[in-house]
Amino acid sequence: MEQQSNFKEGKIVKINKDLYTVLSNESVLSCYVRGKLKSDKLTVGDNVLVDVKSLTIEKQLPRKNTLIRPLISNIDILFIVVSTEIPAFSEYLLDKMLSLSIYNKIKPVIIVTKLDKISRKEKLQIIKILSYYKKYFKVYKNTQIRKIVKEIKGKTIALCGQTGAGKSTLLNKIDKSLSLNTDEVSHSLGRGKHTTRLVELMKVKGGFIADTPGFSSLDLNINKDELKYTFPDFNYQCKYKSCNHINEDGCEVIKALNNKKILKSRYENYIKLLKEISK
Ligand SMILES: Nc1nc2c(ncn2[C@@H]2O[C@H](COP(=O)(O)OP(=O)(O)OP(=O)(O)O)[C@@H](O)[C@H]2O)c(=O)[nH]1
Ligand SMILES: [Mg+2]
Ligand SMILES: [Zn+2]
């Protein structure tokens, strides 16, 4: 019994070479990994058992999910940060991140930034598009901090979105004490400069949040026949249960598309993603 009290459960919040920072209750432990445990299998977000005497990670607890690039586990919510200008609004990246999130059983929350930088006309266009997404997903502006904070308590959250989209800026607004580095976007590149480099979980507003390095590409390892289930707006009963909504007989999704019930760009991005998977 006495031996067992040496072990404490905690969460890996940072990995720097072979040093693992584990948060256990309120204590921060700097740990190494026990030899027999394959250290390359541990990621930020892993729940582990730590021997607090020797400060070694002894055991990895079961995982809920893992995201690659950024490599992180046990995510409950993905804050998908989408910029409206520099980097430009991309329905394709948004749809890709939504699919990835749903496929990994992560609740997606869309957060729109830089609405202050675009013209009234552009803003109306984007708001119209977002009103479609609102039927199926949570959508906030980055100015709606109070609403965003309500999502955080008790959850582990990763931020994703292109470099320069405003992820770190958003986190700084959520918790002013964080003072994360943010940077001007590069105007010649029309995007950010990957200001954030390490993946790290931070204790914020009663939950854990990881600011992540921005990425312009995303690995999509989704099964081709399962992609359709990551589009909640495609939930129509087609003639054939195996229908992939391409050109099958009696496809209700294509019918809904033609009746303008499905956003055209959503359907186009679905086909584009299917092609990307099939490559
Ligand atoms: N006008 C305006 N500028 C913003 C907004 N959000 C972020 N920015 C600016 O956009 C630039 C990039 O913001 P960051 O927060 O560094 O972007 P990031 O997503 O963390 O970028 P990476 O760390 O490279 O992935 C900074 O100059 C911010 O001040 C916004 O809502 N409006
Ligand atoms: Mg950043
Ligand atoms: Zn169909």
Tab-separated table of C-alpha atoms and ligand atoms in Angstrom:
chain	number	residue	atom	x	y	z
A	1	MET	CA	0.000	0.000	0.000
A	2	GLU	CA	2.717	2.395	0.965
A	3	GLN	CA	4.401	1.902	-2.375
A	4	GLN	CA	1.245	2.926	-4.229
A	5	SER	CA	1.173	6.343	-2.604
A	6	ASN	CA	4.330	7.119	-4.610
A	7	PHE	CA	2.210	7.209	-7.732
A	8	LYS	CA	0.248	10.193	-8.824
A	9	GLU	CA	-1.912	10.735	-11.841
A	10	GLY	CA	-1.161	13.738	-14.005
A	11	LYS	CA	-1.296	15.194	-17.478
A	12	ILE	CA	1.657	15.862	-19.758
A	13	VAL	CA	1.462	19.550	-20.616
A	14	LYS	CA	4.806	20.039	-22.318
A	15	ILE	CA	7.563	17.946	-23.867
A	16	ASN	CA	10.998	19.401	-24.413
A	17	LYS	CA	13.451	16.817	-25.714
A	18	ASP	CA	13.346	14.097	-23.028
A	19	LEU	CA	11.966	16.295	-20.277
A	20	TYR	CA	8.252	15.938	-19.648
A	21	THR	CA	6.297	18.533	-17.694
A	22	VAL	CA	3.403	16.853	-15.882
A	23	LEU	CA	0.659	18.701	-14.060
A	24	SER	CA	-0.710	16.715	-11.142
A	25	ASN	CA	-3.420	18.496	-9.179
A	26	GLU	CA	-1.716	21.821	-8.716
A	27	SER	CA	1.891	20.634	-8.717
A	28	VAL	CA	4.165	20.902	-11.711
A	29	LEU	CA	6.502	17.908	-12.042
A	30	SER	CA	9.505	17.723	-14.331
A	31	CYS	CA	9.809	14.083	-15.253
A	32	TYR	CA	11.778	11.645	-17.330
A	33	VAL	CA	10.294	8.566	-18.886
A	34	ARG	CA	10.899	5.107	-17.518
A	35	GLY	CA	13.066	3.162	-19.923
A	36	LYS	CA	10.600	0.453	-20.797
A	37	LEU	CA	7.909	2.960	-21.690
A	38	LYS	CA	8.435	4.026	-25.271
A	39	SER	CA	8.879	7.752	-24.924
A	40	ASP	CA	8.124	8.422	-28.576
A	41	LYS	CA	4.600	7.220	-27.916
A	42	LEU	CA	3.843	9.840	-25.309
A	43	THR	CA	2.364	13.135	-26.421
A	44	VAL	CA	1.234	16.351	-24.838
A	45	GLY	CA	-2.244	15.694	-23.414
A	46	ASP	CA	-1.483	12.153	-22.295
A	47	ASN	CA	-2.671	11.222	-18.833
A	48	VAL	CA	0.057	9.324	-17.018
A	49	LEU	CA	1.061	7.797	-13.705
A	50	VAL	CA	4.141	9.398	-12.219
A	51	ASP	CA	6.386	7.978	-9.528
A	52	VAL	CA	6.785	11.170	-7.535
A	53	LYS	CA	9.856	9.903	-5.694
A	54	SER	CA	11.974	9.211	-8.746
A	55	LEU	CA	10.014	11.664	-10.956
A	56	THR	CA	9.600	9.135	-13.719
A	57	ILE	CA	6.556	8.514	-15.862
A	58	GLU	CA	5.617	4.900	-15.185
A	59	LYS	CA	2.475	4.377	-17.174
A	60	GLN	CA	0.429	5.895	-19.939
A	61	LEU	CA	-3.324	5.856	-19.266
A	62	PRO	CA	-5.818	5.050	-22.052
A	63	ARG	CA	-6.292	7.736	-24.701
A	64	LYS	CA	-9.455	9.176	-26.131
A	65	ASN	CA	-7.898	10.441	-29.362
A	66	THR	CA	-4.721	11.761	-30.936
A	67	LEU	CA	-4.226	14.545	-33.417
A	68	ILE	CA	-1.120	14.646	-35.537
A	69	ARG	CA	0.419	17.930	-36.603
A	70	PRO	CA	0.025	19.295	-34.002
A	71	LEU	CA	0.710	16.088	-32.069
A	72	ILE	CA	-1.573	16.116	-29.070
A	73	SER	CA	-3.921	13.671	-27.299
A	74	ASN	CA	-7.165	13.581	-25.344
A	75	ILE	CA	-8.709	16.627	-26.934
A	76	ASP	CA	-12.367	17.386	-26.126
A	77	ILE	CA	-12.790	20.534	-28.195
A	78	LEU	CA	-11.032	22.003	-31.202
A	79	PHE	CA	-11.188	25.778	-31.490
A	80	ILE	CA	-10.996	26.249	-35.238
A	81	VAL	CA	-9.717	29.776	-35.690
A	82	VAL	CA	-10.547	31.209	-39.089
A	83	SER	CA	-9.398	34.579	-40.267
A	84	THR	CA	-11.400	36.680	-42.690
A	85	GLU	CA	-8.432	38.592	-44.047
A	86	ILE	CA	-4.700	37.835	-44.197
A	87	PRO	CA	-4.824	34.908	-44.164
A	88	ALA	CA	-7.966	35.055	-46.320
A	89	PHE	CA	-11.132	33.220	-45.372
A	90	SER	CA	-10.884	29.641	-46.619
A	91	GLU	CA	-13.988	27.497	-46.614
A	92	TYR	CA	-11.840	24.608	-47.744
A	93	LEU	CA	-9.541	24.713	-44.711
A	94	LEU	CA	-12.523	25.236	-42.436
A	95	ASP	CA	-14.338	22.209	-43.851
A	96	LYS	CA	-11.191	20.123	-43.630
A	97	MET	CA	-10.639	21.016	-39.995
A	98	LEU	CA	-14.292	20.355	-39.197
A	99	SER	CA	-14.068	16.885	-40.746
A	100	LEU	CA	-10.862	16.103	-38.932
A	101	SER	CA	-12.384	17.212	-35.662
A	102	ILE	CA	-15.579	15.200	-36.025
A	103	TYR	CA	-13.710	12.140	-37.236
A	104	ASN	CA	-11.623	12.201	-34.071
A	105	LYS	CA	-14.709	12.639	-31.880
A	106	ILE	CA	-13.732	16.171	-30.958
A	107	LYS	CA	-16.354	18.895	-30.683
A	108	PRO	CA	-15.501	21.666	-33.139
A	109	VAL	CA	-16.017	25.311	-32.236
A	110	ILE	CA	-15.494	27.842	-35.015
A	111	ILE	CA	-13.981	31.175	-34.006
A	112	VAL	CA	-13.865	33.929	-36.615
A	113	THR	CA	-11.213	36.631	-36.453
A	114	LYS	CA	-10.394	39.950	-38.111
A	115	LEU	CA	-13.973	40.861	-38.977
A	116	ASP	CA	-12.854	44.406	-38.160
A	117	LYS	CA	-10.455	44.343	-41.102
A	118	ILE	CA	-12.908	43.718	-43.920
A	119	SER	CA	-15.428	45.918	-45.673
A	120	ARG	CA	-19.104	45.934	-44.781
A	121	LYS	CA	-19.899	44.120	-48.000
A	122	GLU	CA	-17.336	41.371	-47.379
A	123	LYS	CA	-18.553	41.069	-43.822
A	124	LEU	CA	-22.142	40.527	-44.927
A	125	GLN	CA	-20.984	37.818	-47.328
A	126	ILE	CA	-19.055	35.982	-44.653
A	127	ILE	CA	-21.851	36.299	-42.102
A	128	LYS	CA	-24.225	34.764	-44.633
A	129	ILE	CA	-21.910	31.788	-45.092
A	130	LEU	CA	-21.468	31.454	-41.340
A	131	SER	CA	-25.212	31.418	-40.778
A	132	TYR	CA	-25.228	28.099	-42.626
A	133	TYR	CA	-22.475	26.706	-40.392
A	134	LYS	CA	-24.360	27.938	-37.323
A	135	LYS	CA	-27.100	25.413	-37.992
A	136	TYR	CA	-24.656	22.579	-37.362
A	137	PHE	CA	-21.782	23.976	-35.308
A	138	LYS	CA	-20.962	26.465	-32.588
A	139	VAL	CA	-19.701	29.671	-34.233
A	140	TYR	CA	-18.313	32.685	-32.367
A	141	LYS	CA	-16.547	35.889	-33.287
A	142	ASN	CA	-13.241	36.427	-31.498
A	143	THR	CA	-14.856	39.393	-29.776
A	144	GLN	CA	-17.375	37.141	-27.999
A	145	ILE	CA	-14.910	36.249	-25.268
A	146	ARG	CA	-17.485	35.575	-22.548
A	147	LYS	CA	-19.249	32.981	-24.689
A	148	ILE	CA	-15.958	31.379	-25.679
A	149	VAL	CA	-14.823	31.161	-22.041
A	150	LYS	CA	-17.990	29.221	-21.184
A	151	GLU	CA	-16.811	26.387	-23.448
A	152	ILE	CA	-13.526	25.916	-21.592
A	153	LYS	CA	-14.235	24.706	-18.038
A	154	GLY	CA	-13.257	21.086	-17.454
A	155	LYS	CA	-12.251	20.571	-21.076
A	156	THR	CA	-8.994	20.022	-22.928
A	157	ILE	CA	-8.905	22.243	-25.967
A	158	ALA	CA	-6.556	22.623	-28.912
A	159	LEU	CA	-6.471	25.647	-31.141
A	160	CYS	CA	-5.978	25.169	-34.809
A	161	GLY	CA	-5.980	27.431	-37.787
A	162	GLN	CA	-3.577	28.932	-40.250
A	163	THR	CA	-0.524	30.786	-39.141
A	164	GLY	CA	-1.443	34.396	-38.526
A	165	ALA	CA	-5.142	33.610	-38.039
A	166	GLY	CA	-5.049	35.063	-34.529
A	167	LYS	CA	-4.876	32.016	-32.244
A	168	SER	CA	-2.385	33.441	-29.756
A	169	THR	CA	-4.122	36.818	-29.856
A	170	LEU	CA	-7.381	35.085	-28.929
A	171	LEU	CA	-5.783	33.220	-26.028
A	172	ASN	CA	-4.286	36.433	-24.716
A	173	LYS	CA	-7.779	37.925	-24.735
A	174	ILE	CA	-9.206	34.914	-22.901
A	175	ASP	CA	-6.526	35.118	-20.208
A	176	LYS	CA	-4.540	38.316	-20.036
A	177	SER	CA	-1.855	36.770	-17.814
A	178	LEU	CA	-0.712	34.457	-20.621
A	179	SER	CA	1.077	37.139	-22.680
A	180	LEU	CA	1.792	34.809	-25.559
A	181	ASN	CA	3.861	36.058	-28.435
A	182	THR	CA	1.872	37.256	-31.382
A	183	ASP	CA	3.257	38.665	-34.543
A	184	GLU	CA	2.397	40.743	-37.519
A	185	VAL	CA	1.412	38.690	-40.497
A	186	SER	CA	3.813	38.843	-43.383
A	187	HIS	CA	2.138	40.883	-46.063
A	188	SER	CA	4.375	39.624	-48.815
A	189	LEU	CA	3.437	36.043	-47.982
A	190	GLY	CA	-0.173	36.941	-47.150
A	191	ARG	CA	0.065	34.815	-44.055
A	192	GLY	CA	1.648	34.612	-40.629
A	193	LYS	CA	5.152	33.552	-39.776
A	194	HIS	CA	4.578	30.627	-37.433
A	195	THR	CA	5.122	32.692	-34.317
A	196	THR	CA	4.072	29.889	-31.978
A	197	ARG	CA	6.427	26.927	-32.146
A	198	LEU	CA	5.990	24.500	-29.259
A	199	VAL	CA	2.793	22.639	-28.400
A	200	GLU	CA	1.971	23.246	-24.788
A	201	LEU	CA	-1.154	22.771	-22.668
A	202	MET	CA	-1.899	25.665	-20.372
A	203	LYS	CA	-4.298	25.819	-17.474
A	204	VAL	CA	-6.833	28.424	-18.542
A	205	LYS	CA	-10.266	29.232	-17.076
A	206	GLY	CA	-10.670	25.832	-15.435
A	207	GLY	CA	-9.618	23.836	-18.488
A	208	PHE	CA	-6.531	23.049	-20.499
A	209	ILE	CA	-5.770	24.851	-23.744
A	210	ALA	CA	-3.000	24.276	-26.245
A	211	ASP	CA	-1.900	27.089	-28.437
A	212	THR	CA	-0.391	25.356	-31.440
A	213	PRO	CA	1.974	26.334	-34.174
A	214	GLY	CA	-0.176	27.488	-37.024
A	215	PHE	CA	-0.275	25.218	-39.999
A	216	SER	CA	-1.200	25.770	-43.575
A	217	SER	CA	-1.649	22.102	-44.382
A	218	LEU	CA	-3.312	19.357	-42.418
A	219	ASP	CA	-2.909	15.618	-42.559
A	220	LEU	CA	-6.190	13.997	-43.332
A	221	ASN	CA	-6.162	10.347	-42.430
A	222	ILE	CA	-9.833	9.645	-42.782
A	223	ASN	CA	-11.295	6.536	-44.362
A	224	LYS	CA	-12.808	7.350	-47.763
A	225	ASP	CA	-16.166	5.736	-46.989
A	226	GLU	CA	-16.398	7.455	-43.642
A	227	LEU	CA	-15.735	11.015	-44.784
A	228	LYS	CA	-19.451	11.579	-45.434
A	229	TYR	CA	-20.247	11.005	-41.752
A	230	THR	CA	-18.068	13.968	-40.865
A	231	PHE	CA	-20.525	16.247	-42.708
A	232	PRO	CA	-23.526	16.531	-40.349
A	233	ASP	CA	-25.351	18.626	-42.970
A	234	PHE	CA	-25.337	15.624	-45.353
A	235	ASN	CA	-27.598	13.627	-43.079
A	236	TYR	CA	-30.169	12.606	-45.693
A	237	GLN	CA	-31.447	9.097	-46.330
A	238	CYS	CA	-30.246	8.151	-49.802
A	239	LYS	CA	-31.634	5.197	-51.722
A	240	TYR	CA	-28.525	3.161	-50.963
A	241	LYS	CA	-27.081	3.147	-47.488
A	242	SER	CA	-23.553	2.974	-48.907
A	243	CYS	CA	-24.146	6.083	-51.038
A	244	ASN	CA	-21.091	8.357	-51.154
A	245	HIS	CA	-23.094	11.196	-52.738
A	246	ILE	CA	-21.070	11.368	-55.921
A	247	ASN	CA	-23.440	10.402	-58.738
A	248	GLU	CA	-25.358	7.465	-57.324
A	249	ASP	CA	-28.929	6.712	-58.202
A	250	GLY	CA	-31.423	8.195	-55.717
A	251	CYS	CA	-28.890	10.359	-53.876
A	252	GLU	CA	-30.778	12.657	-51.530
A	253	VAL	CA	-27.670	14.722	-50.773
A	254	ILE	CA	-27.300	15.747	-54.405
A	255	LYS	CA	-31.015	16.511	-54.455
A	256	ALA	CA	-30.621	18.700	-51.356
A	257	LEU	CA	-27.648	20.401	-53.000
A	258	ASN	CA	-29.704	21.184	-56.107
A	259	ASN	CA	-32.502	22.496	-53.884
A	260	LYS	CA	-29.925	24.776	-52.217
A	261	LYS	CA	-30.374	23.127	-48.843
A	262	ILE	CA	-26.686	22.235	-48.759
A	263	LEU	CA	-24.089	24.976	-49.178
A	264	LYS	CA	-22.416	24.506	-52.557
A	265	SER	CA	-18.894	25.046	-51.206
A	266	ARG	CA	-19.492	22.389	-48.541
A	267	TYR	CA	-20.340	19.848	-51.200
A	268	GLU	CA	-17.444	20.919	-53.441
A	269	ASN	CA	-15.036	20.641	-50.526
A	270	TYR	CA	-16.405	17.204	-49.704
A	271	ILE	CA	-15.569	16.050	-53.238
A	272	LYS	CA	-12.175	17.751	-53.035
A	273	LEU	CA	-11.406	15.988	-49.758
A	274	LEU	CA	-12.541	12.650	-51.192
A	275	LYS	CA	-10.078	13.124	-54.040
A	276	GLU	CA	-7.332	14.091	-51.631
A	277	ILE	CA	-7.936	10.933	-49.589
A	278	SER	CA	-7.990	8.711	-52.686
A	279	LYS	CA	-4.582	9.934	-53.866
B	1	LIG	N1	-7.317	43.580	-36.844
B	1	LIG	C1	-7.196	42.423	-36.219
B	1	LIG	N2	-5.978	41.865	-36.093
B	1	LIG	C2	-5.890	40.668	-35.461
B	1	LIG	C3	-7.034	39.990	-34.946
B	1	LIG	N3	-6.626	38.816	-34.405
B	1	LIG	C4	-5.281	38.779	-34.566
B	1	LIG	N4	-4.823	39.870	-35.199
B	1	LIG	C5	-3.428	40.187	-35.586
B	1	LIG	O1	-2.959	39.174	-36.481
B	1	LIG	C6	-1.565	38.932	-36.289
B	1	LIG	C7	-1.292	37.440	-36.085
B	1	LIG	O2	-1.890	37.020	-34.875
B	1	LIG	P1	-1.336	35.793	-33.986
B	1	LIG	O3	-2.237	35.732	-32.788
B	1	LIG	O4	0.113	35.906	-33.768
B	1	LIG	O5	-1.619	34.588	-34.985
B	1	LIG	P2	-1.413	33.021	-34.703
B	1	LIG	O6	-2.624	32.331	-35.262
B	1	LIG	O7	-1.110	32.777	-33.277
B	1	LIG	O8	-0.170	32.728	-35.646
B	1	LIG	P3	0.951	31.559	-35.500
B	1	LIG	O9	1.448	31.568	-34.100
B	1	LIG	O10	1.963	31.913	-36.514
B	1	LIG	O11	0.241	30.278	-35.847
B	1	LIG	C8	-1.158	39.792	-35.091
B	1	LIG	O12	-0.556	40.963	-35.591
B	1	LIG	C9	-2.473	40.117	-34.419
B	1	LIG	O13	-2.426	41.346	-33.721
B	1	LIG	C10	-8.339	40.629	-35.115
B	1	LIG	O14	-9.385	40.112	-34.727
B	1	LIG	N5	-8.332	41.822	-35.756
B	2	MG	MG	0.520	31.914	-32.382
B	3	ZN	ZN	-26.181	10.105	-51.465
